[in-house]
PDB file of C-alpha atoms in Angstrom:
ATOM      1  CA  UNK A   1     151.879 -81.607 132.626  1.00 62.00           C
ATOM      2  CA  UNK A   2     151.929 -84.718 130.471  1.00 70.00           C
ATOM      3  CA  UNK A   3     150.073 -86.665 133.147  1.00 73.00           C
ATOM      4  CA  UNK A   4     147.410 -83.979 133.412  1.00 71.00           C
ATOM      5  CA  UNK A   5     146.933 -84.003 129.647  1.00 71.00           C
ATOM      6  CA  UNK A   6     146.610 -87.788 129.433  1.00 74.00           C
ATOM      7  CA  UNK A   7     144.171 -87.803 132.372  1.00 74.00           C
ATOM      8  CA  UNK A   8     142.084 -85.115 130.677  1.00 72.00           C
ATOM      9  CA  UNK A   9     142.082 -87.111 127.464  1.00 72.00           C
ATOM     10  CA  UNK A  10     140.986 -90.295 129.243  1.00 74.00           C
ATOM     11  CA  UNK A  11     138.168 -88.454 131.030  1.00 71.00           C
ATOM     12  CA  UNK A  12     137.109 -86.930 127.712  1.00 65.00           C
ATOM     13  CA  UNK A  13     136.989 -90.345 126.022  1.00 65.00           C
ATOM     14  CA  UNK A  14     135.033 -91.781 128.952  1.00 67.00           C
ATOM     15  CA  UNK A  15     132.498 -88.921 128.820  1.00 66.00           C
ATOM     16  CA  UNK A  16     132.099 -89.261 125.056  1.00 62.00           C
ATOM     17  CA  UNK A  17     131.500 -93.003 125.412  1.00 56.00           C
ATOM     18  CA  UNK A  18     128.916 -92.407 128.155  1.00 59.00           C
ATOM     19  CA  UNK A  19     127.150 -89.811 126.035  1.00 56.00           C
ATOM     20  CA  UNK A  20     126.997 -92.215 123.086  1.00 54.00           C
ATOM     21  CA  UNK A  21     125.434 -94.888 125.286  1.00 54.00           C
ATOM     22  CA  UNK A  22     122.873 -92.406 126.526  1.00 54.00           C
ATOM     23  CA  UNK A  23     121.532 -92.087 122.967  1.00 58.00           C
ATOM     24  CA  UNK A  24     120.824 -95.823 122.851  1.00 62.00           C
ATOM     25  CA  UNK A  25     117.624 -95.317 124.779  1.00 71.00           C
ATOM     26  CA  UNK A  26     115.777 -98.283 126.115  1.00 91.00           C
ATOM     27  CA  UNK A  27     112.162 -97.915 125.144  1.00 95.00           C
ATOM     28  CA  UNK A  28     109.104 -99.719 126.418  1.00 97.00           C
ATOM     29  CA  UNK A  29     106.023-100.234 124.343  1.00 97.00           C
ATOM     30  CA  UNK A  30     102.714-101.942 124.909  1.00 97.00           C
ATOM     31  CA  UNK A  31     101.416-103.619 121.786  1.00 97.00           C
ATOM     32  CA  UNK A  32      97.834-104.805 121.676  1.00 97.00           C
ATOM     33  CA  UNK A  33      97.378-108.182 120.082  1.00 97.00           C
ATOM     34  CA  UNK A  34      94.164-109.781 118.893  1.00 95.00           C
ATOM     35  CA  UNK A  35      93.464-113.503 118.974  1.00 92.00           C
ATOM     36  CA  UNK A  36      95.622-114.635 121.889  1.00 92.00           C
ATOM     37  CA  UNK A  37      93.043-116.924 123.471  1.00 86.00           C
ATOM     38  CA  UNK A  38      95.418-119.700 124.358  1.00 84.00           C
ATOM     39  CA  UNK A  39      98.391-119.358 126.699  1.00 86.00           C
ATOM     40  CA  UNK A  40     100.202-122.263 125.082  1.00 89.00           C
ATOM     41  CA  UNK A  41      99.904-120.670 121.651  1.00 88.00           C
ATOM     42  CA  UNK A  42     100.856-117.149 122.720  1.00 91.00           C
ATOM     43  CA  UNK A  43     104.243-118.454 123.889  1.00 94.00           C
ATOM     44  CA  UNK A  44     105.251-118.125 120.237  1.00 97.00           C
ATOM     45  CA  UNK A  45     104.841-114.343 120.455  1.00 97.00           C
ATOM     46  CA  UNK A  46     107.317-114.215 123.330  1.00 97.00           C
ATOM     47  CA  UNK A  47     109.696-116.518 121.507  1.00 97.00           C
ATOM     48  CA  UNK A  48     109.621-114.570 118.235  1.00 97.00           C
ATOM     49  CA  UNK A  49     110.048-111.202 119.952  1.00 98.00           C
ATOM     50  CA  UNK A  50     112.932-112.404 122.130  1.00 97.00           C
ATOM     51  CA  UNK A  51     114.720-113.644 119.026  1.00 97.00           C
ATOM     52  CA  UNK A  52     114.878-110.089 117.669  1.00 97.00           C
ATOM     53  CA  UNK A  53     118.162-108.271 118.097  1.00 97.00           C
ATOM     54  CA  UNK A  54     117.609-105.303 120.426  1.00 97.00           C
ATOM     55  CA  UNK A  55     114.718-106.787 122.371  1.00 98.00           C
ATOM     56  CA  UNK A  56     115.574-106.853 126.043  1.00 97.00           C
ATOM     57  CA  UNK A  57     112.435-107.968 127.829  1.00 97.00           C
ATOM     58  CA  UNK A  58     109.070-109.347 126.770  1.00 97.00           C
ATOM     59  CA  UNK A  59     105.959-109.748 128.874  1.00 97.00           C
ATOM     60  CA  UNK A  60     103.012-111.242 127.007  1.00 96.00           C
ATOM     61  CA  UNK A  61      99.652-111.321 128.769  1.00 95.00           C
ATOM     62  CA  UNK A  62      97.258-113.404 126.700  1.00 93.00           C
ATOM     63  CA  UNK A  63      94.285-112.532 128.911  1.00 93.00           C
ATOM     64  CA  UNK A  64      94.779-108.793 128.453  1.00 94.00           C
ATOM     65  CA  UNK A  65      95.901-109.268 124.864  1.00 95.00           C
ATOM     66  CA  UNK A  66      99.075-107.264 125.317  1.00 97.00           C
ATOM     67  CA  UNK A  67     102.785-107.611 124.694  1.00 97.00           C
ATOM     68  CA  UNK A  68     104.953-105.255 126.724  1.00 98.00           C
ATOM     69  CA  UNK A  69     108.378-105.017 125.144  1.00 98.00           C
ATOM     70  CA  UNK A  70     111.565-103.321 126.353  1.00 98.00           C
ATOM     71  CA  UNK A  71     113.838-102.673 123.384  1.00 98.00           C
ATOM     72  CA  UNK A  72     116.803-100.715 122.148  1.00 97.00           C
ATOM     73  CA  UNK A  73     115.443 -98.377 119.496  1.00 95.00           C
ATOM     74  CA  UNK A  74     118.811 -98.209 117.779  1.00 95.00           C
ATOM     75  CA  UNK A  75     118.578-101.882 116.938  1.00 97.00           C
ATOM     76  CA  UNK A  76     114.898-102.491 116.364  1.00 97.00           C
ATOM     77  CA  UNK A  77     111.852-100.353 115.660  1.00 97.00           C
ATOM     78  CA  UNK A  78     108.365-100.671 117.064  1.00 97.00           C
ATOM     79  CA  UNK A  79     107.150-101.252 113.521  1.00 97.00           C
ATOM     80  CA  UNK A  80     109.457-104.271 113.254  1.00 97.00           C
ATOM     81  CA  UNK A  81     108.123-105.620 116.574  1.00 98.00           C
ATOM     82  CA  UNK A  82     104.589-105.329 115.214  1.00 98.00           C
ATOM     83  CA  UNK A  83     105.583-107.191 112.057  1.00 97.00           C
ATOM     84  CA  UNK A  84     107.157-109.956 114.138  1.00 98.00           C
ATOM     85  CA  UNK A  85     103.944-110.388 116.138  1.00 98.00           C
ATOM     86  CA  UNK A  86     101.848-110.459 112.969  1.00 97.00           C
ATOM     87  CA  UNK A  87     104.148-113.139 111.557  1.00 97.00           C
ATOM     88  CA  UNK A  88     103.226-115.436 114.462  1.00 97.00           C
ATOM     89  CA  UNK A  89      99.637-115.604 113.263  1.00 96.00           C
ATOM     90  CA  UNK A  90      98.194-113.102 115.715  1.00 97.00           C
ATOM     91  CA  UNK A  91      97.115-109.620 114.762  1.00 96.00           C
ATOM     92  CA  UNK A  92      98.430-106.356 116.133  1.00 97.00           C
ATOM     93  CA  UNK A  93      95.613-103.897 116.669  1.00 96.00           C
ATOM     94  CA  UNK A  94      96.070-100.167 116.774  1.00 88.00           C
ATOM     95  CA  UNK A  95      95.596 -98.854 120.258  1.00 72.00           C
ATOM     96  CA  UNK A  96      97.714 -96.170 121.779  1.00 55.00           C
ATOM     97  CA  UNK A  97     100.837 -97.603 123.409  1.00 48.00           C
ATOM     98  CA  UNK A  98     101.621 -96.533 126.956  1.00 47.00           C
TER      99      UNK A  98
ATOM    100  CA  UNK B   1     114.841-142.843 144.679  1.00 35.00           C
ATOM    101  CA  UNK B   2     115.536-143.831 148.258  1.00 36.00           C
ATOM    102  CA  UNK B   3     119.012-145.216 147.556  1.00 33.00           C
ATOM    103  CA  UNK B   4     119.985-141.825 146.261  1.00 36.00           C
ATOM    104  CA  UNK B   5     119.543-140.132 149.588  1.00 34.00           C
ATOM    105  CA  UNK B   6     119.929-142.851 152.205  1.00 38.00           C
ATOM    106  CA  UNK B   7     123.088-143.800 154.088  1.00 37.00           C
ATOM    107  CA  UNK B   8     126.394-142.040 154.457  1.00 41.00           C
ATOM    108  CA  UNK B   9     128.556-141.850 151.364  1.00 42.00           C
ATOM    109  CA  UNK B  10     131.932-140.470 150.565  1.00 49.00           C
ATOM    110  CA  UNK B  11     132.086-137.419 148.296  1.00 51.00           C
ATOM    111  CA  UNK B  12     133.295-139.669 145.446  1.00 51.00           C
ATOM    112  CA  UNK B  13     130.225-141.896 145.813  1.00 52.00           C
ATOM    113  CA  UNK B  14     127.842-139.002 146.033  1.00 52.00           C
ATOM    114  CA  UNK B  15     128.728-137.311 142.729  1.00 52.00           C
ATOM    115  CA  UNK B  16     127.208-139.925 140.379  1.00 50.00           C
ATOM    116  CA  UNK B  17     124.190-140.200 142.680  1.00 49.00           C
ATOM    117  CA  UNK B  18     123.664-136.455 142.545  1.00 50.00           C
ATOM    118  CA  UNK B  19     123.929-136.497 138.744  1.00 48.00           C
ATOM    119  CA  UNK B  20     121.325-139.276 138.498  1.00 43.00           C
ATOM    120  CA  UNK B  21     119.062-137.486 140.976  1.00 45.00           C
ATOM    121  CA  UNK B  22     119.243-134.296 138.924  1.00 44.00           C
ATOM    122  CA  UNK B  23     118.433-136.241 135.737  1.00 41.00           C
ATOM    123  CA  UNK B  24     115.421-137.805 137.440  1.00 40.00           C
ATOM    124  CA  UNK B  25     114.268-134.434 138.718  1.00 41.00           C
ATOM    125  CA  UNK B  26     114.443-132.650 135.382  1.00 40.00           C
ATOM    126  CA  UNK B  27     112.205-135.327 133.978  1.00 39.00           C
ATOM    127  CA  UNK B  28     112.392-137.707 131.065  1.00 37.00           C
ATOM    128  CA  UNK B  29     111.925-134.924 128.499  1.00 35.00           C
ATOM    129  CA  UNK B  30     115.390-133.497 128.873  1.00 37.00           C
ATOM    130  CA  UNK B  31     116.983-136.941 128.594  1.00 37.00           C
ATOM    131  CA  UNK B  32     114.747-137.922 125.701  1.00 45.00           C
ATOM    132  CA  UNK B  33     115.955-134.980 123.640  1.00 50.00           C
ATOM    133  CA  UNK B  34     119.377-136.599 123.449  1.00 52.00           C
ATOM    134  CA  UNK B  35     118.856-140.318 123.440  1.00 57.00           C
ATOM    135  CA  UNK B  36     115.320-141.567 123.159  1.00 84.00           C
ATOM    136  CA  UNK B  37     114.221-143.813 120.345  1.00 86.00           C
ATOM    137  CA  UNK B  38     111.217-142.556 118.356  1.00 85.00           C
ATOM    138  CA  UNK B  39     108.095-144.180 119.881  1.00 88.00           C
ATOM    139  CA  UNK B  40     106.420-146.836 117.758  1.00 89.00           C
ATOM    140  CA  UNK B  41     103.336-145.137 116.513  1.00 91.00           C
ATOM    141  CA  UNK B  42     100.683-145.781 113.972  1.00 95.00           C
ATOM    142  CA  UNK B  43      98.254-142.959 113.233  1.00 97.00           C
ATOM    143  CA  UNK B  44      95.330-142.448 110.924  1.00 96.00           C
ATOM    144  CA  UNK B  45      95.817-140.108 107.988  1.00 96.00           C
ATOM    145  CA  UNK B  46      93.233-137.722 106.541  1.00 93.00           C
ATOM    146  CA  UNK B  47      92.363-140.444 104.037  1.00 91.00           C
ATOM    147  CA  UNK B  48      91.805-142.889 106.923  1.00 93.00           C
ATOM    148  CA  UNK B  49      94.901-144.942 106.176  1.00 95.00           C
ATOM    149  CA  UNK B  50      97.102-146.150 109.020  1.00 96.00           C
ATOM    150  CA  UNK B  51     100.606-144.690 108.799  1.00 96.00           C
ATOM    151  CA  UNK B  52     103.475-146.076 110.848  1.00 96.00           C
ATOM    152  CA  UNK B  53     106.111-143.551 111.817  1.00 94.00           C
ATOM    153  CA  UNK B  54     108.918-146.097 111.628  1.00 92.00           C
ATOM    154  CA  UNK B  55     108.458-146.233 107.860  1.00 94.00           C
ATOM    155  CA  UNK B  56     110.249-142.858 107.771  1.00 95.00           C
ATOM    156  CA  UNK B  57     113.390-144.215 109.427  1.00 93.00           C
ATOM    157  CA  UNK B  58     116.415-143.174 107.399  1.00 96.00           C
ATOM    158  CA  UNK B  59     115.028-139.677 106.913  1.00 97.00           C
ATOM    159  CA  UNK B  60     115.335-136.593 109.068  1.00 98.00           C
ATOM    160  CA  UNK B  61     111.827-136.263 110.430  1.00 97.00           C
ATOM    161  CA  UNK B  62     110.156-133.118 111.713  1.00 98.00           C
ATOM    162  CA  UNK B  63     107.038-134.125 113.605  1.00 97.00           C
ATOM    163  CA  UNK B  64     104.957-130.990 113.830  1.00 98.00           C
ATOM    164  CA  UNK B  65     102.090-130.985 116.333  1.00 97.00           C
ATOM    165  CA  UNK B  66      99.566-128.392 115.261  1.00 97.00           C
ATOM    166  CA  UNK B  67      95.896-127.460 115.369  1.00 96.00           C
ATOM    167  CA  UNK B  68      93.607-125.385 113.194  1.00 95.00           C
ATOM    168  CA  UNK B  69      92.634-123.334 116.263  1.00 94.00           C
ATOM    169  CA  UNK B  70      96.256-122.392 116.981  1.00 95.00           C
ATOM    170  CA  UNK B  71      97.267-119.217 115.047  1.00 96.00           C
ATOM    171  CA  UNK B  72     101.069-119.742 115.247  1.00 97.00           C
ATOM    172  CA  UNK B  73     100.630-123.327 114.041  1.00 97.00           C
ATOM    173  CA  UNK B  74      98.798-122.122 110.947  1.00 97.00           C
ATOM    174  CA  UNK B  75     101.249-119.259 110.438  1.00 97.00           C
ATOM    175  CA  UNK B  76     104.326-121.476 110.223  1.00 98.00           C
ATOM    176  CA  UNK B  77     102.903-124.169 107.968  1.00 98.00           C
ATOM    177  CA  UNK B  78     103.402-122.328 104.654  1.00 98.00           C
ATOM    178  CA  UNK B  79     107.098-122.169 105.599  1.00 98.00           C
ATOM    179  CA  UNK B  80     107.077-125.908 106.248  1.00 98.00           C
ATOM    180  CA  UNK B  81     105.684-126.433 102.751  1.00 98.00           C
ATOM    181  CA  UNK B  82     108.672-124.485 101.377  1.00 98.00           C
ATOM    182  CA  UNK B  83     111.137-126.396 103.566  1.00 98.00           C
ATOM    183  CA  UNK B  84     109.683-129.738 102.494  1.00 98.00           C
ATOM    184  CA  UNK B  85     109.995-128.720  98.854  1.00 98.00           C
ATOM    185  CA  UNK B  86     113.549-127.420  99.252  1.00 98.00           C
ATOM    186  CA  UNK B  87     114.977-130.251 101.360  1.00 98.00           C
ATOM    187  CA  UNK B  88     113.032-133.332 100.284  1.00 97.00           C
ATOM    188  CA  UNK B  89     115.986-134.408  98.162  1.00 97.00           C
ATOM    189  CA  UNK B  90     118.267-134.189 101.177  1.00 97.00           C
ATOM    190  CA  UNK B  91     116.062-136.503 103.189  1.00 98.00           C
ATOM    191  CA  UNK B  92     113.790-134.127 105.100  1.00 98.00           C
ATOM    192  CA  UNK B  93     110.378-135.508 105.924  1.00 98.00           C
ATOM    193  CA  UNK B  94     107.886-133.248 107.656  1.00 98.00           C
ATOM    194  CA  UNK B  95     104.862-134.905 109.213  1.00 98.00           C
ATOM    195  CA  UNK B  96     101.999-132.859 110.610  1.00 98.00           C
ATOM    196  CA  UNK B  97     100.113-134.337 113.549  1.00 98.00           C
ATOM    197  CA  UNK B  98      96.891-132.653 114.582  1.00 97.00           C
ATOM    198  CA  UNK B  99      96.125-131.956 118.203  1.00 94.00           C
ATOM    199  CA  UNK B 100      92.560-132.135 119.551  1.00 93.00           C
ATOM    200  CA  UNK B 101      89.947-130.844 119.364  1.00 89.00           C
ATOM    201  CA  UNK B 102      90.272-131.681 115.690  1.00 88.00           C
ATOM    202  CA  UNK B 103      87.698-130.869 113.077  1.00 93.00           C
ATOM    203  CA  UNK B 104      88.795-133.069 110.186  1.00 95.00           C
ATOM    204  CA  UNK B 105      86.861-130.985 107.678  1.00 95.00           C
ATOM    205  CA  UNK B 106      88.665-127.818 108.781  1.00 96.00           C
ATOM    206  CA  UNK B 107      91.991-129.646 108.678  1.00 97.00           C
ATOM    207  CA  UNK B 108      91.289-130.746 105.110  1.00 97.00           C
ATOM    208  CA  UNK B 109      90.222-127.272 104.039  1.00 97.00           C
ATOM    209  CA  UNK B 110      93.207-125.553 105.586  1.00 97.00           C
ATOM    210  CA  UNK B 111      95.838-127.997 104.364  1.00 98.00           C
ATOM    211  CA  UNK B 112      94.406-127.829 100.846  1.00 97.00           C
ATOM    212  CA  UNK B 113      94.373-124.027 100.915  1.00 98.00           C
ATOM    213  CA  UNK B 114      98.110-123.851 101.612  1.00 98.00           C
ATOM    214  CA  UNK B 115      98.995-126.859  99.411  1.00 98.00           C
ATOM    215  CA  UNK B 116     100.544-128.953 102.169  1.00 98.00           C
ATOM    216  CA  UNK B 117     103.011-131.357 100.571  1.00 98.00           C
ATOM    217  CA  UNK B 118     103.634-133.672 103.521  1.00 98.00           C
ATOM    218  CA  UNK B 119     101.484-136.198 105.405  1.00 97.00           C
ATOM    219  CA  UNK B 120      98.947-134.976 107.932  1.00 97.00           C
ATOM    220  CA  UNK B 121      98.049-137.508 110.613  1.00 97.00           C
ATOM    221  CA  UNK B 122      95.377-137.317 113.262  1.00 97.00           C
ATOM    222  CA  UNK B 123      96.821-137.300 116.767  1.00 96.00           C
ATOM    223  CA  UNK B 124      95.509-137.256 120.294  1.00 93.00           C
ATOM    224  CA  UNK B 125      96.686-135.687 123.553  1.00 91.00           C
ATOM    225  CA  UNK B 126      98.378-139.001 124.321  1.00 93.00           C
ATOM    226  CA  UNK B 127     100.278-138.864 121.030  1.00 94.00           C
ATOM    227  CA  UNK B 128     101.804-135.513 121.958  1.00 94.00           C
ATOM    228  CA  UNK B 129     102.458-136.663 125.524  1.00 93.00           C
ATOM    229  CA  UNK B 130     104.660-139.447 124.125  1.00 93.00           C
ATOM    230  CA  UNK B 131     107.083-136.763 122.958  1.00 93.00           C
ATOM    231  CA  UNK B 132     106.746-133.898 125.431  1.00 91.00           C
ATOM    232  CA  UNK B 133     105.100-132.960 128.691  1.00 90.00           C
ATOM    233  CA  UNK B 134     104.896-129.309 127.627  1.00 88.00           C
ATOM    234  CA  UNK B 135     101.544-128.104 126.360  1.00 89.00           C
ATOM    235  CA  UNK B 136     103.044-125.404 124.153  1.00 94.00           C
ATOM    236  CA  UNK B 137     101.682-125.312 120.624  1.00 95.00           C
ATOM    237  CA  UNK B 138     103.031-125.709 118.045  1.00 97.00           C
ATOM    238  CA  UNK B 139     105.621-128.289 118.972  1.00 97.00           C
ATOM    239  CA  UNK B 140     108.151-129.738 116.559  1.00 98.00           C
ATOM    240  CA  UNK B 141     110.024-132.933 117.347  1.00 97.00           C
ATOM    241  CA  UNK B 142     113.201-133.546 115.401  1.00 97.00           C
ATOM    242  CA  UNK B 143     114.164-137.166 114.720  1.00 97.00           C
ATOM    243  CA  UNK B 144     117.468-138.086 113.135  1.00 96.00           C
ATOM    244  CA  UNK B 145     118.077-140.694 110.451  1.00 96.00           C
ATOM    245  CA  UNK B 146     118.694-143.348 113.106  1.00 94.00           C
ATOM    246  CA  UNK B 147     115.224-142.825 114.515  1.00 94.00           C
ATOM    247  CA  UNK B 148     116.343-140.983 117.642  1.00 95.00           C
ATOM    248  CA  UNK B 149     114.609-137.919 119.003  1.00 95.00           C
ATOM    249  CA  UNK B 150     117.290-135.229 118.989  1.00 96.00           C
ATOM    250  CA  UNK B 151     115.382-132.016 119.681  1.00 96.00           C
ATOM    251  CA  UNK B 152     112.053-130.603 120.743  1.00 96.00           C
ATOM    252  CA  UNK B 153     111.271-127.145 119.470  1.00 97.00           C
ATOM    253  CA  UNK B 154     108.502-125.412 121.360  1.00 96.00           C
ATOM    254  CA  UNK B 155     106.559-122.621 119.695  1.00 97.00           C
ATOM    255  CA  UNK B 156     107.024-121.505 116.119  1.00 97.00           C
ATOM    256  CA  UNK B 157     110.148-122.756 114.406  1.00 98.00           C
ATOM    257  CA  UNK B 158     112.567-119.857 113.988  1.00 97.00           C
ATOM    258  CA  UNK B 159     114.807-119.825 110.891  1.00 96.00           C
ATOM    259  CA  UNK B 160     117.857-119.936 113.160  1.00 96.00           C
ATOM    260  CA  UNK B 161     116.532-123.107 114.806  1.00 97.00           C
ATOM    261  CA  UNK B 162     116.174-124.781 111.425  1.00 98.00           C
ATOM    262  CA  UNK B 163     119.681-123.673 110.429  1.00 97.00           C
ATOM    263  CA  UNK B 164     121.322-124.793 113.664  1.00 97.00           C
ATOM    264  CA  UNK B 165     119.315-127.850 114.690  1.00 97.00           C
ATOM    265  CA  UNK B 166     117.836-129.448 111.591  1.00 98.00           C
ATOM    266  CA  UNK B 167     119.971-128.453 108.622  1.00 97.00           C
ATOM    267  CA  UNK B 168     123.170-130.074 109.971  1.00 97.00           C
ATOM    268  CA  UNK B 169     121.304-133.407 110.136  1.00 97.00           C
ATOM    269  CA  UNK B 170     120.570-133.174 106.410  1.00 97.00           C
ATOM    270  CA  UNK B 171     124.216-133.012 105.368  1.00 84.00           C
TER     271      UNK B 171
END
């Protein structure tokens, strides 16, 4: 009986932990950036975004003028990502993210 | 290079050869970051005076390669002005080196507009190539008080990079 109870408790804790992790959703956003005419300059956008806690993957395409970012929305917001890009001297433009 | 791969060697002999081969393959940049002496350089300033870099020996030098056409370069310079002001007394010397194509008039206008408080020198592609093969802009070379290149920071300088790489040299 004791074993069954402890097993049930362990399973319960495991399920609760899994459920908590499920809330930390990985989000992907495409941010449109103006002024990225030079590949060697736009590397700073990648660098600044990657330095943010919660950012998991960054793909900057200077020709398309986009930054595709995978991030944990519990740690960083899209607004913060936009501010980080603006701080690198480029300008985030409002276009609907995919 | 040939001696590195020719002949039959024991495992003991091969290890140092492999290490040297790897160092040669990764290029001089990676080695330079640890050991290389600051190149002897003399560049023209905005006021057309020749400035020798070795006159800054004894200070912690941040050589910042930048251009007016490079948005991140312009974006980080106001922070450099603050750093120069805050750490001048501790021996920090920032030096801006322009990268072509350079429009001297634009350089003057921009540096005046943000009240740059450190020397701006006019560089060439060759000047930058003396320090790094990478074409990333901006590029900041960190030189210690002994005149040795100790770090190359590609892209904008992050606060954490200043804290971890440059600030300890100022103590």
